[in-house]
Amino acid sequence: MLNHGLKVNNAPVSQKEWLDADHLGWIESVVEDLVNAIGWPIRFIRHQHGNRIPSSHDMVQDHCWVSELNDGDTVIGHLRVDLPDFDPPECSFQTMREMVELTAKLINACSQRQKMTVGYARELSTLATLDFTCSTEMNLIDRISNILDVAIDLSGYREAAFFLLDPHTHSLKLRVRTSQAHFEIPQTTRELRVGSAEEIILKRGSLVIRRNESSPYHNLLPEDATIGLGLLVKSETGPLGSVWFWDRRDKQPTEREMHVLQSISSQIAQMLEKVVLMKESAVQRRMQHDLIQASACQPEQVVQFRSETGNWEVAGICTSRFELGGDLFELIPLDDHRTLIAVGDASGDSVPAAMIMSTVRGSLRSLASSPIEELDDPASLMARVNNVLYELTPSHQFMSMLIGIIDTQAGKFRYTNAGHPTPFYSDECHIEPLQSHGVLLGVMEDVEYDSSEIELKPETLLVFYSDGISEAMNDRKKLFHSDGIVRGIKGCLRGTAQEVFEEIWSNMEGHSQGADEPDDRTLVIMRMLGTNS
């Protein structure tokens, strides 16, 4: 019997294995984009092994702020924020600190994922060399060995061996053998080349070599063997290797023996496939856990707000189809009488959309901390958010968004719409859509947006929504459309913000009942209740 004492490579993935020049370059580019976005001098300081890790005292004493970068186990380096050389940046210290911490968390998450990816690749390589254990009572090598023992008992052959295909090296390597004859097996590593015995097995499914017959493959017979039978081990996804049987007796495989041994090869393939599925299942469980953790940071957003002065109110919801989504709703007080409202929808679904949305949300929150005189122009805000998204994401990742400033003192709503579904405005006499002003965010650099302004009178109603509402389909593939939203407004024209929301939402759900799984959905209603005294 072959010595089965193969070792599992349980050593953690080292930085040397996964932290390559591409990942370091990516970190540098993220830091550069962050500097451009918030204006503070930030540097990526890579940790060199053997160097002392700076203490929290060092961080406070020598620099404005330092955030650690790590892969979950070891330190990669730090994001270091130095004192500005000249005038302080527009972005406040508090916002800078939050943005740096958020960026560090994102880099850490990506670094951990990179490290895990390298680990998964090593696990797959381990599968190719069988240096792994199966999570059952018996490890995989012992189980295959037992199957080969059964094959010898049933077929009468004296020796059996399993060769595993390594697709990276285009070769097959001896991994398991069992014996009653103790043959010396020739060529324990076999190149998969045109005309080779293994290539013929992959094409035909089997190969018989008999010493008393002319064959170019006699060199694959052990010295004392007279016959050799090779069979393909194949799963639904492709070939996995070959299994060989040898005997001293000169015999021709019978139909029964072929059936038995082909069944043995199928069992080996199923066993190997099960190991792969178990590993994939473990990866999926880890990914699901990561999604659950991430979704806890992005819960369903139920909106119920009434201003301190009591002259306006908001009600609505921003919800995702999956654990994470790309819809955005923000309501940010700027001063006692001005409030920023933003509604957006990122391209794609789930994690990719959530990353775009988080980029825009962080940028918007950062800009909202700017001096109040810089926040009166939503078109300027939209242009700055667009440039941040353009710099941080590829061109196929974009977002629609509306930014508006509610000014209850002036009784005005000034807004800019970058390709988002047009909100509806109602003053109890009529219902009309608001204007759109420019292209989607992140598509082009240095876009100039326009803005519009409407009067906010008592009982004015504004309805904001994403395309998950207007494009909700019924089982006949008919859209709810903007007409459905208008019908909902008309059905509750004098209601509170909450009542108008419930009317539109219930109509939409009734329309789409029985249809396919919904998209991300946002519906927000703003109602003016009176003028500001």
Coordinates of C-alpha atoms in Angstrom, one line a residue:
M1 CA 0.0 0.0 0.0
L2 CA 1.1 3.6 -0.7
N3 CA 2.0 5.7 2.3
H4 CA -1.1 7.9 2.6
G5 CA 0.5 10.4 5.0
L6 CA -0.1 13.5 2.8
K7 CA -0.2 16.8 4.7
V8 CA -2.7 19.5 4.5
N9 CA -1.3 23.0 3.9
N10 CA -2.9 24.8 6.9
A11 CA -0.4 27.7 6.9
P12 CA -2.2 31.0 6.7
V13 CA -1.9 32.9 3.4
S14 CA 1.0 35.3 3.8
Q15 CA 1.1 38.8 2.6
K16 CA 3.9 37.8 0.2
E17 CA 1.4 35.5 -1.5
W18 CA -1.4 37.9 -2.1
L19 CA -0.1 41.5 -1.7
D20 CA 1.2 42.1 -5.2
A21 CA 2.0 45.3 -7.1
D22 CA -1.5 45.5 -8.7
H23 CA -3.2 45.6 -5.3
L24 CA -0.7 48.1 -3.9
G25 CA -1.2 50.2 -7.0
W26 CA -5.0 50.0 -6.4
I27 CA -4.6 51.2 -2.8
E28 CA -2.5 54.2 -4.0
S29 CA -5.1 55.1 -6.6
V30 CA -7.9 55.0 -4.0
V31 CA -5.9 57.2 -1.7
E32 CA -5.3 59.6 -4.6
D33 CA -9.0 59.8 -5.4
L34 CA -9.8 60.4 -1.8
V35 CA -7.3 63.3 -1.6
N36 CA -8.9 64.8 -4.7
A37 CA -12.4 64.4 -3.2
I38 CA -11.8 65.9 0.3
G39 CA -8.7 68.0 -0.1
W40 CA -6.7 66.7 2.9
P41 CA -3.0 65.5 2.4
I42 CA -3.3 61.7 2.8
R43 CA -0.6 59.1 2.2
F44 CA -0.5 55.4 2.2
I45 CA 2.4 54.2 4.4
R46 CA 3.2 50.5 3.8
H47 CA 4.2 48.6 6.8
Q48 CA 7.6 46.9 6.4
H49 CA 8.2 43.7 8.3
G50 CA 10.5 44.4 11.2
N51 CA 9.5 48.0 11.6
R52 CA 7.7 49.1 14.8
I53 CA 4.0 49.6 14.4
P54 CA 3.2 53.2 15.5
S55 CA 1.3 53.5 18.7
S56 CA -1.9 55.6 19.2
H57 CA 0.3 58.2 21.0
D58 CA 2.5 58.4 17.9
M59 CA -0.6 58.9 15.7
V60 CA -1.9 61.8 17.7
Q61 CA 1.5 63.4 18.3
D62 CA 2.9 63.3 14.8
H63 CA -0.1 63.4 12.4
C64 CA -3.7 64.6 12.2
W65 CA -5.0 61.1 11.8
V66 CA -3.8 57.5 11.1
S67 CA -6.0 54.6 10.1
E68 CA -4.7 51.1 10.1
L69 CA -4.9 48.9 6.9
N70 CA -4.9 45.2 7.4
D71 CA -6.0 41.9 5.8
G72 CA -7.8 40.7 8.9
D73 CA -4.7 39.2 10.4
T74 CA -1.7 41.3 9.6
V75 CA -1.0 45.0 9.2
I76 CA -0.6 46.1 5.6
G77 CA 0.2 49.7 6.4
H78 CA -1.6 53.0 7.4
L79 CA -3.5 55.8 5.9
R80 CA -1.8 58.9 7.3
V81 CA -3.3 62.3 7.2
D82 CA -0.8 65.2 7.6
L83 CA -1.4 68.8 8.5
P84 CA -2.4 70.9 5.5
D85 CA 0.4 73.1 4.3
F86 CA -1.7 76.2 3.6
D87 CA -5.4 77.0 4.1
P88 CA -7.5 74.3 5.7
P89 CA -9.5 72.2 3.3
E90 CA -13.2 72.8 2.7
C91 CA -13.9 69.4 4.2
S92 CA -14.1 69.5 8.0
F93 CA -11.8 67.4 10.3
Q94 CA -14.7 65.3 11.5
T95 CA -15.8 64.5 7.9
M96 CA -12.3 63.9 6.9
R97 CA -11.8 61.4 9.7
E98 CA -15.1 59.6 8.8
M99 CA -14.1 59.4 5.1
V100 CA -10.6 58.1 5.9
E101 CA -12.0 55.5 8.3
L102 CA -14.6 54.5 5.7
T103 CA -12.0 54.2 3.0
A104 CA -9.7 52.2 5.3
K105 CA -12.6 49.8 6.0
L106 CA -13.3 49.4 2.3
I107 CA -9.6 48.8 1.6
N108 CA -9.4 46.3 4.4
A109 CA -12.5 44.5 3.2
C110 CA -11.1 44.3 -0.4
S111 CA -7.7 43.2 1.0
Q112 CA -9.4 40.4 3.0
R113 CA -11.3 39.4 -0.1
Q114 CA -8.0 39.4 -2.1
K115 CA -6.4 37.3 0.5
M116 CA -9.4 34.9 0.6
T117 CA -9.3 34.6 -3.2
V118 CA -5.6 33.6 -3.1
G119 CA -6.5 31.1 -0.4
Y120 CA -9.3 29.6 -2.5
A121 CA -6.8 29.3 -5.4
R122 CA -4.4 27.5 -3.2
E123 CA -7.2 25.2 -2.1
L124 CA -8.0 24.4 -5.7
S125 CA -4.3 23.7 -6.3
T126 CA -4.5 21.5 -3.2
L127 CA -7.3 19.5 -4.8
A128 CA -5.0 19.0 -7.8
T129 CA -2.3 17.4 -5.6
L130 CA -4.8 15.7 -3.1
D131 CA -3.1 17.5 -0.2
F132 CA -6.5 17.9 1.6
T133 CA -8.8 16.1 3.9
C134 CA -12.5 15.4 3.3
S135 CA -14.9 16.5 6.0
T136 CA -16.1 13.0 6.7
E137 CA -15.2 10.2 9.0
M138 CA -12.6 9.0 6.5
N139 CA -10.4 11.2 4.4
L140 CA -10.6 11.2 0.6
I141 CA -7.4 9.2 -0.1
D142 CA -8.5 6.4 2.3
R143 CA -11.9 6.3 0.7
I144 CA -10.5 6.1 -2.8
S145 CA -8.1 3.4 -1.6
N146 CA -11.0 1.4 -0.1
I147 CA -12.9 1.7 -3.4
L148 CA -9.9 0.4 -5.3
D149 CA -9.6 -2.5 -2.8
V150 CA -13.2 -3.4 -3.7
A151 CA -12.4 -3.1 -7.4
I152 CA -9.6 -5.6 -7.0
D153 CA -11.7 -8.0 -5.0
L154 CA -14.6 -7.9 -7.6
S155 CA -12.4 -8.0 -10.7
G156 CA -9.5 -10.2 -9.8
Y157 CA -6.9 -7.7 -10.8
R158 CA -3.9 -7.5 -8.5
E159 CA -3.0 -3.8 -8.5
A160 CA -5.0 -0.6 -8.9
A161 CA -4.0 3.1 -9.0
F162 CA -5.7 6.5 -9.4
F163 CA -4.0 9.3 -11.4
L164 CA -5.3 12.8 -10.9
L165 CA -5.4 15.2 -13.8
D166 CA -3.7 18.6 -13.1
P167 CA -5.1 21.0 -15.7
H168 CA -2.5 23.6 -15.0
T169 CA 0.5 21.3 -15.9
H170 CA -1.4 19.1 -18.4
S171 CA -0.2 16.0 -16.6
L172 CA -1.6 13.2 -14.5
K173 CA 0.0 12.2 -11.2
L174 CA -0.2 9.0 -9.2
R175 CA -2.2 9.8 -6.0
V176 CA -3.7 6.6 -4.7
R177 CA -2.7 3.0 -5.2
T178 CA -3.7 -0.3 -3.6
S179 CA -2.0 -3.6 -4.2
Q180 CA -1.9 -7.4 -3.7
A181 CA 1.1 -7.8 -6.0
H182 CA 3.3 -4.9 -5.1
F183 CA 4.2 -4.0 -8.6
E184 CA 6.5 -1.1 -9.2
I185 CA 4.3 1.4 -11.2
P186 CA 6.2 3.1 -14.0
Q187 CA 5.9 6.8 -14.8
T188 CA 4.1 8.1 -11.7
T189 CA 3.7 11.5 -13.5
R190 CA 2.4 11.2 -17.0
E191 CA 2.3 14.1 -19.5
L192 CA -0.9 14.6 -21.3
R193 CA 0.3 15.0 -24.9
V194 CA -1.1 14.0 -28.3
G195 CA -0.8 10.3 -28.9
S196 CA -0.1 9.4 -25.3
A197 CA -1.9 6.6 -23.5
E198 CA -3.6 9.1 -21.2
E199 CA -4.8 11.2 -24.2
I200 CA -6.3 8.1 -25.8
I201 CA -8.2 7.3 -22.5
L202 CA -9.5 10.9 -22.4
K203 CA -10.8 10.5 -26.0
R204 CA -12.1 6.8 -25.9
G205 CA -12.8 6.3 -22.3
S206 CA -10.6 3.2 -21.9
L207 CA -7.3 1.6 -23.1
V208 CA -6.1 -2.1 -22.8
I209 CA -2.4 -2.8 -23.0
R210 CA -1.4 -6.5 -23.3
R211 CA 2.3 -7.6 -23.3
N212 CA 1.8 -10.3 -25.9
E213 CA 0.2 -7.8 -28.3
S214 CA 2.0 -5.1 -30.2
S215 CA 1.6 -1.7 -28.5
P216 CA 3.6 1.5 -28.1
Y217 CA 2.6 1.6 -24.5
H218 CA 4.3 -1.4 -23.0
N219 CA 6.5 1.0 -21.0
L220 CA 3.4 1.7 -18.9
L221 CA 3.1 -1.9 -17.7
P222 CA 4.8 -2.8 -14.5
E223 CA 7.7 -5.3 -15.0
D224 CA 5.8 -8.3 -13.7
A225 CA 2.4 -7.4 -15.2
T226 CA 1.0 -8.9 -18.4
I227 CA -2.1 -6.7 -18.8
G228 CA -3.0 -3.1 -18.0
L229 CA -6.5 -1.5 -18.2
G230 CA -6.9 2.2 -18.0
L231 CA -10.3 3.9 -17.5
L232 CA -11.4 7.6 -17.7
V233 CA -12.6 9.2 -14.4
K234 CA -15.0 11.9 -15.5
S235 CA -17.6 14.1 -14.0
E236 CA -20.3 16.2 -15.6
T237 CA -17.9 19.1 -15.8
G238 CA -15.1 17.2 -17.5
P239 CA -12.3 14.7 -17.0
L240 CA -10.7 14.3 -13.5
G241 CA -8.1 11.7 -14.2
S242 CA -7.7 7.9 -14.9
V243 CA -7.8 4.7 -12.9
W244 CA -5.5 1.8 -13.9
F245 CA -5.7 -1.9 -13.1
W246 CA -2.9 -4.5 -13.7
D247 CA -2.5 -8.3 -13.4
R248 CA 0.2 -10.9 -14.0
R249 CA -2.3 -13.2 -15.8
D250 CA -2.8 -12.7 -19.5
K251 CA -6.5 -12.0 -19.7
Q252 CA -9.0 -10.2 -21.7
P253 CA -11.3 -7.9 -19.7
T254 CA -14.8 -9.4 -19.7
E255 CA -18.0 -7.4 -20.2
R256 CA -18.8 -7.8 -16.5
E257 CA -15.4 -6.6 -15.4
M258 CA -15.7 -3.6 -17.6
H259 CA -19.0 -2.7 -16.1
V260 CA -17.7 -3.2 -12.6
L261 CA -14.6 -1.1 -13.1
Q262 CA -16.4 1.6 -15.0
S263 CA -18.8 1.8 -12.1
I264 CA -15.7 2.2 -9.8
S265 CA -14.4 5.0 -11.9
S266 CA -17.8 6.8 -11.7
Q267 CA -17.8 6.4 -7.9
I268 CA -14.4 8.0 -7.7
A269 CA -15.6 10.9 -9.9
Q270 CA -18.7 11.4 -7.8
M271 CA -16.5 11.5 -4.6
L272 CA -14.1 14.0 -6.1
E273 CA -17.1 16.2 -7.3
K274 CA -18.6 16.0 -3.8
V275 CA -15.4 17.4 -2.3
V276 CA -15.4 20.3 -4.8
L277 CA -19.1 21.0 -4.0
M278 CA -18.3 20.9 -0.3
K279 CA -15.5 23.5 -0.8
E280 CA -17.8 25.7 -2.9
S281 CA -20.6 25.4 -0.3
A282 CA -18.1 26.6 2.4
V283 CA -17.2 29.6 0.2
Q284 CA -20.9 30.4 -0.4
R285 CA -21.5 30.2 3.4
R286 CA -18.7 32.6 4.0
M287 CA -19.9 35.0 1.3
Q288 CA -23.5 34.8 2.6
H289 CA -22.1 35.7 6.1
D290 CA -20.3 38.7 4.6
L291 CA -23.5 39.9 2.9
I292 CA -25.5 39.6 6.1
Q293 CA -22.8 41.6 8.0
A294 CA -22.8 44.2 5.2
S295 CA -26.6 44.4 5.0
A296 CA -26.7 45.2 8.7
C297 CA -25.0 48.5 7.8
Q298 CA -27.7 49.1 5.1
P299 CA -31.1 48.3 6.7
E300 CA -34.4 49.0 5.0
Q301 CA -35.0 52.8 5.4
V302 CA -38.5 53.7 6.6
V303 CA -38.9 57.5 6.5
Q304 CA -41.2 59.3 8.9
F305 CA -40.1 62.9 9.5
R306 CA -41.8 66.2 10.7
S307 CA -39.8 69.4 10.8
E308 CA -39.2 71.0 14.2
T309 CA -41.3 74.0 13.1
G310 CA -44.1 71.7 12.1
N311 CA -44.5 73.2 8.7
W312 CA -43.6 70.2 6.6
E313 CA -43.4 66.4 6.8
V314 CA -41.9 63.5 4.9
A315 CA -43.0 59.8 4.8
G316 CA -41.7 56.9 2.7
I317 CA -39.4 53.9 2.3
C318 CA -36.1 53.0 0.6
T319 CA -35.8 49.2 0.3
S320 CA -33.5 46.7 -1.5
R321 CA -34.4 43.6 -3.5
F322 CA -31.3 41.8 -2.1
E323 CA -29.3 42.0 1.1
L324 CA -27.6 45.2 -0.4
G325 CA -29.0 47.6 -3.0
G326 CA -28.3 50.7 -4.9
D327 CA -31.3 53.0 -4.1
L328 CA -30.4 56.1 -2.0
F329 CA -32.5 58.5 0.1
E330 CA -30.9 61.2 2.2
L331 CA -32.5 64.0 4.3
I332 CA -29.8 66.3 5.7
P333 CA -30.6 69.4 7.7
L334 CA -28.3 72.3 6.7
D335 CA -29.6 75.0 9.1
D336 CA -32.8 76.0 10.9
H337 CA -34.8 76.5 7.6
R338 CA -32.8 74.7 4.9
T339 CA -32.8 70.9 4.3
L340 CA -31.0 68.9 1.6
I341 CA -33.0 66.0 0.1
A342 CA -31.5 63.5 -2.3
V343 CA -33.0 60.5 -4.1
G344 CA -30.9 58.2 -6.3
D345 CA -30.6 54.8 -8.0
A346 CA -27.3 53.2 -8.9
S347 CA -26.8 51.0 -11.9
G348 CA -26.8 47.2 -11.4
D349 CA -28.0 45.2 -8.4
S350 CA -26.8 44.0 -5.0
V351 CA -23.2 44.5 -4.0
P352 CA -22.0 46.4 -7.2
A353 CA -24.9 48.8 -7.0
A354 CA -24.4 49.3 -3.2
M355 CA -20.8 50.2 -3.7
I356 CA -21.7 52.9 -6.2
M357 CA -24.4 54.2 -3.9
S358 CA -22.1 54.2 -0.9
T359 CA -19.5 56.3 -2.9
V360 CA -22.2 58.9 -3.8
R361 CA -23.6 58.9 -0.2
G362 CA -20.2 59.5 1.3
S363 CA -19.4 62.2 -1.2
L364 CA -22.8 63.9 -0.6
R365 CA -22.4 63.7 3.2
S366 CA -18.9 65.2 2.9
L367 CA -20.1 68.1 0.7
A368 CA -23.0 68.7 3.1
S369 CA -20.6 69.7 5.8
S370 CA -19.3 72.6 3.6
P371 CA -20.1 76.2 4.5
I372 CA -23.8 76.9 4.1
E373 CA -23.3 79.6 1.3
E374 CA -21.8 76.8 -0.9
L375 CA -24.9 74.6 -0.5
D376 CA -27.6 76.8 -2.0
D377 CA -26.8 75.7 -5.5
P378 CA -27.9 72.0 -6.1
A379 CA -26.4 72.2 -9.6
S380 CA -23.0 72.8 -8.2
L381 CA -23.4 70.1 -5.6
M382 CA -24.5 67.6 -8.4
A383 CA -21.4 68.5 -10.5
R384 CA -19.0 67.9 -7.6
V385 CA -20.7 64.5 -6.8
N386 CA -20.5 63.6 -10.5
N387 CA -16.8 64.3 -10.6
V388 CA -16.1 62.1 -7.5
L389 CA -18.1 59.2 -9.0
Y390 CA -16.4 59.6 -12.4
E391 CA -13.0 59.5 -10.8
L392 CA -13.7 56.5 -8.5
T393 CA -15.7 54.2 -10.8
P394 CA -15.5 52.8 -14.4
S395 CA -17.8 54.3 -17.0
H396 CA -20.3 51.4 -16.9
Q397 CA -21.1 52.2 -13.3
F398 CA -23.3 55.3 -13.0
M399 CA -26.2 56.6 -11.0
S400 CA -29.3 58.7 -11.4
M401 CA -30.0 61.3 -8.7
L402 CA -32.0 64.3 -7.7
I403 CA -30.6 66.8 -5.2
G404 CA -32.9 69.5 -3.8
I405 CA -32.8 72.2 -1.2
I406 CA -36.0 72.8 0.8
D407 CA -36.0 76.4 2.0
T408 CA -39.0 77.0 4.3
Q409 CA -38.0 80.6 5.1
A410 CA -38.1 81.6 1.4
G411 CA -40.9 79.1 0.6
K412 CA -38.8 77.6 -2.3
F413 CA -37.6 74.2 -3.4
R414 CA -34.6 74.4 -5.7
Y415 CA -33.5 71.2 -7.3
T416 CA -31.3 69.5 -10.0
N417 CA -32.2 66.2 -11.6
A418 CA -29.4 64.1 -13.1
G419 CA -31.4 61.5 -15.1
H420 CA -33.6 60.4 -12.2
P421 CA -37.3 59.6 -12.7
T422 CA -39.0 63.0 -12.6
P423 CA -40.8 63.7 -9.3
F424 CA -44.4 65.0 -9.2
Y425 CA -45.5 68.3 -7.8
S426 CA -49.1 69.1 -6.7
D427 CA -50.6 72.3 -5.3
E428 CA -54.1 70.8 -5.0
C429 CA -55.2 72.3 -8.3
H430 CA -53.0 70.2 -10.7
I431 CA -50.3 67.6 -10.8
E432 CA -47.3 68.0 -13.0
P433 CA -43.8 66.4 -13.3
L434 CA -40.7 68.4 -12.4
Q435 CA -37.9 69.0 -14.9
S436 CA -34.8 67.0 -15.6
H437 CA -31.4 68.8 -16.0
G438 CA -28.6 66.6 -17.3
V439 CA -26.9 63.2 -17.7
L440 CA -26.5 60.5 -15.2
L441 CA -23.8 60.7 -12.6
G442 CA -20.4 59.1 -13.4
V443 CA -20.8 59.0 -17.2
M444 CA -18.8 62.1 -18.1
E445 CA -16.4 64.4 -16.3
D446 CA -17.0 68.1 -15.6
V447 CA -20.7 68.1 -16.5
E448 CA -22.5 71.4 -16.0
Y449 CA -26.0 70.9 -14.6
D450 CA -28.9 73.4 -14.5
S451 CA -31.4 73.8 -11.7
S452 CA -35.1 74.8 -11.3
E453 CA -37.1 76.3 -8.5
I454 CA -40.7 76.0 -7.5
E455 CA -42.7 77.7 -4.8
L456 CA -43.6 75.8 -1.7
K457 CA -47.1 76.8 -0.7
P458 CA -49.2 75.3 2.1
E459 CA -50.5 71.8 1.1
T460 CA -47.8 71.6 -1.7
L461 CA -47.0 67.9 -2.3
L462 CA -43.8 66.5 -3.8
V463 CA -43.5 62.8 -4.7
F464 CA -40.1 61.3 -5.2
Y465 CA -39.5 57.7 -6.5
S466 CA -37.1 55.3 -8.2
D467 CA -37.8 53.2 -11.3
G468 CA -38.5 50.2 -9.0
I469 CA -41.9 51.9 -8.5
S470 CA -42.8 53.1 -12.0
E471 CA -41.4 50.0 -13.6
A472 CA -43.1 47.5 -11.3
M473 CA -44.8 44.9 -13.6
N474 CA -47.8 42.7 -13.2
D475 CA -48.0 39.1 -14.4
R476 CA -48.9 40.4 -17.9
K477 CA -45.7 42.4 -18.1
K478 CA -47.6 45.7 -17.9
L479 CA -45.8 48.5 -16.1
F480 CA -47.2 50.5 -13.1
H481 CA -45.7 53.5 -14.8
S482 CA -45.9 57.1 -13.8
D483 CA -49.6 57.0 -14.5
G484 CA -50.1 54.7 -11.6
I485 CA -48.3 57.2 -9.3
V486 CA -50.5 60.0 -10.5
R487 CA -53.6 57.9 -9.9
G488 CA -52.4 57.3 -6.3
I489 CA -51.8 61.1 -5.8
K490 CA -55.3 61.9 -7.1
G491 CA -56.8 59.2 -4.9
C492 CA -55.4 60.9 -1.7
L493 CA -54.8 64.5 -2.8
R494 CA -55.5 66.1 0.5
G495 CA -54.0 63.3 2.7
T496 CA -51.0 63.5 4.9
A497 CA -47.6 62.5 3.6
Q498 CA -48.1 59.0 5.2
E499 CA -51.5 58.6 3.7
V500 CA -50.4 59.5 0.2
F501 CA -47.4 57.1 0.5
E502 CA -49.7 54.3 1.6
E503 CA -52.1 55.0 -1.2
I504 CA -49.4 54.8 -3.9
W505 CA -47.6 51.9 -2.3
S506 CA -50.7 49.7 -1.9
N507 CA -51.7 50.5 -5.5
M508 CA -48.3 49.5 -6.7
E509 CA -48.2 46.3 -4.7
G510 CA -51.7 45.4 -5.9
H511 CA -50.6 45.9 -9.5
S512 CA -47.4 43.8 -9.2
Q513 CA -48.9 41.0 -7.1
G514 CA -47.9 37.6 -8.6
A515 CA -45.2 39.0 -10.8
D516 CA -41.4 38.4 -10.7
E517 CA -39.2 39.4 -7.8
P518 CA -39.2 43.2 -7.4
D519 CA -36.4 45.7 -8.0
D520 CA -34.9 48.1 -5.4
R521 CA -37.7 50.5 -4.5
T522 CA -37.9 54.0 -3.1
L523 CA -41.0 56.1 -2.6
V524 CA -40.9 59.3 -0.6
I525 CA -43.7 61.9 -0.1
M526 CA -43.1 65.5 1.1
R527 CA -46.1 67.6 2.3
M528 CA -46.0 71.3 3.2
L529 CA -48.3 72.0 6.1
G530 CA -47.9 75.8 6.5
T531 CA -45.5 78.7 6.1
N532 CA -42.6 79.4 8.3
S533 CA -43.3 82.2 10.8

